[in-house]
Amino acid sequence: MKIFNTLTRKKEEFQPIEEGKVRMYVCGPTVYNYIHIGNARPMIIFDTFRRYLEYKGYEVNYVSNFTDVDDKIIKEAIEEGTTAEEVSRRFIAECKKDMADMNIKPATTHPLATEEIGGMIEMIQRLIDEGYAYAAADGTVYYRTRKFAEYGKLSHKNIDDLEAGHRDIKVTGDLKEDPLDFVLWKPKKEGEPYWESPWCEGRPGWHIECSVMAKKYLGDTIDIHAGGEDLVFPHHENEIAQSEAANGVPFAHYWMHNGFLNINNQKMSKSLGNFFTVREIGEKYDLQVLRFFMLSAHYRTPLNFSAELMDAAKNSLERILTAADNLKHLGSVAKSEHMTEEEKAFFDATEDFVRKFEAAMEDDANTADAVSAVFELVKYANSNASSENSKEYLEALYDRLSTLCDVLGITVARKEEILDAEIENLIAERQAARKEKNFARADEIRDLLLEKGIVLEDTREGVKWKRA
Ligand code: AMP
Ligand code: ZN
C-alpha cells in the first residue's frame, strides 16, 4: 500500500514497524464548541483509512486526542460563567455523538490532555536536562528550536527563513532566547485552570500534549501521524522536535495530511466564522451523506462545500442504498436456495470491482476511485439480479456491496424504523434511570435513540424528541 508521506513528499510503500500492526495517531479537535464540518474531514478520512487497514487484516491501535485545555475553552467558560472542565466535557460528549452519526469508529484510546499532565512535565523536564528547553524567569518553559538540527524537515522550511508567530499560546516573547522558541509550559493567569510543576503553576503548551499522548499510548516511534494540513507547521514540526529530542528515535515514519474543506473557495474555520457545524448539517441530511461527500474527493485536495454538491452526494448515495435494498428484498422472496454454476460465474465476475476498489485504496487511499468501483458493482448488481435468482447468489452480492461500503464507513442497511410508542417508553425508562442517578443507563438510552435518528432535548417542560 502506498502512502503520500509529507516528510519525504513522495508516495511510499507502507511498511509497519511491527508486522500486522499499525500504530496511528490523529490530532483531535479542541473542544470549545460543536465540531464543524472542516474538523469532520480528518475524522472521516483517517477513519476510512483505518477501516481499510483493518479490512486488510492489520490490527490498528488508533489514538486520537481531545485538546481539553486551551485559551478558547477558557474564554468560552468565562463567557458562559462556568468552568473550562464543564465546557470541554460537554463538547467532548457532543463530538462523540457527531462522530457516531458519521459512522466514525471510536478510537482505541481518546486521551484527554488534562489527564496526561504528569507525562508532559516528565517530557519537558527531560528536554530541559538535555539542553533542548529552558525555563524563563516567569516560569514559562520554552523549547530551544535552533538546538534541534532537523527543525523544518516536515514542513520543508529553512530555519533561517522562519519567523515566529505561531498559532501557539502567545506570551510576552521578550523572555525567549530566540523568537523561534515555542512554549512547552506557561504560567497560569488569574482564574485559569492550572497544575503544579517544577517551574510554576501553569499549563502545558498545545504541541507537547500530542508528543506525550502519542508516546504513552503508542510508543516512542509510531507508524502514522495524521491531521489536517494546517497542522504541518508549526504543530507537527514542533511535535517532531520535542519527541525526537526527548526520545532519541524517529517519531513517526509516515505523516499524512488532509486538504482543507472550503466554503465559497475560502478556508472554513471557526475564527473566520464561515463554518457549518456537523450538527447543523445533520438537521438537513443523514450524516452518511456528509461522509460520502467527503469520500468523493481525494483527501489531499481542497474540497469546496456547497448545497449542490451535498445534494448530488445524497442522490449518489441513494443509488447505492437502493441497490442494496433491492438485493435484500429479492433475497427474501427468492424461489431457490443455492447458487447455480451460472450464478457462481456471475458472482465471481464481481471480483473485478473488488480488485479495482482495493487498487484505489492501495494508492494513497484514493477514495474517489474506490467509490467509482462501488458504483460499477451497483450497476452490475442492478442488471444481474432479479427474482429469478437464488437466495445464496443475491445474498452474496449484497454482502459484497455491504463489505466494500463498510470499508468506506457507509452502512447500506436502512436504519430500523422505531415507533413513537417505543420512543416514549425508552424516554420514560431514561427519566427513571436519571432519578436513580444511573446516568450511564440514561446516556445509553439517549445514544440508542440517537442511533435510530431520534434526538432528545431536555427542556423545562420535560423531554422533547424529534426525528433527525
Ligand atoms: P482544531 O480543533 O482546529 O485543532 O482542528 C482539529 C482538526 O481539524 C485538525 O486536524 C485540523 O487540521 C482539522 N481542520 C480544521 N479545519 C479544517 C478544514 N476547514 N478542513 C479540513 N480540516 C480541518
Ligand atoms: Zn496534535
Tab-separated table of N, CA, C and O and ligand atoms in Angstrom, residues 25 27 65 206 210 225 231 235-236 239, ligand 2:
chain	number	residue	atom	x	y	z
A	25	TYR	N	-1.654	7.866	15.102
A	25	TYR	CA	-2.101	8.969	15.960
A	25	TYR	C	-2.697	10.072	15.089
A	25	TYR	O	-2.075	10.515	14.127
A	27	CYS	N	-4.412	13.899	15.295
A	27	CYS	CA	-4.691	15.039	16.173
A	27	CYS	C	-6.190	15.330	16.184
A	27	CYS	O	-6.814	15.463	15.134
A	65	ASN	N	-6.678	12.350	20.226
A	65	ASN	CA	-6.859	13.081	21.491
A	65	ASN	C	-8.010	14.083	21.427
A	65	ASN	O	-8.521	14.406	20.364
A	206	TRP	N	0.295	23.510	23.615
A	206	TRP	CA	-0.508	22.571	22.820
A	206	TRP	C	0.354	21.448	22.209
A	206	TRP	O	-0.030	20.277	22.219
A	210	CYS	N	0.440	16.428	22.345
A	210	CYS	CA	0.372	15.317	21.378
A	210	CYS	C	1.622	14.440	21.444
A	210	CYS	O	1.518	13.218	21.341
A	225	HIS	N	1.295	9.362	11.647
A	225	HIS	CA	0.774	10.505	12.394
A	225	HIS	C	-0.014	11.339	11.388
A	225	HIS	O	0.473	11.601	10.297
A	231	LEU	N	-1.836	21.713	10.234
A	231	LEU	CA	-1.058	21.299	11.408
A	231	LEU	C	0.411	21.011	11.083
A	231	LEU	O	1.228	20.862	11.992
A	235	HIS	N	2.534	22.928	14.356
A	235	HIS	CA	2.205	21.887	15.341
A	235	HIS	C	3.019	20.602	15.152
A	235	HIS	O	3.686	20.143	16.078
A	236	HIS	N	2.963	20.035	13.969
A	236	HIS	CA	3.653	18.749	13.795
A	236	HIS	C	5.180	18.892	13.753
A	236	HIS	O	5.906	18.023	14.216
A	239	GLU	N	6.047	18.976	17.284
A	239	GLU	CA	5.917	17.643	17.895
A	239	GLU	C	7.167	16.812	17.599
A	239	GLU	O	7.692	16.112	18.470
B	2	ZN	ZN	-1.545	17.177	17.684
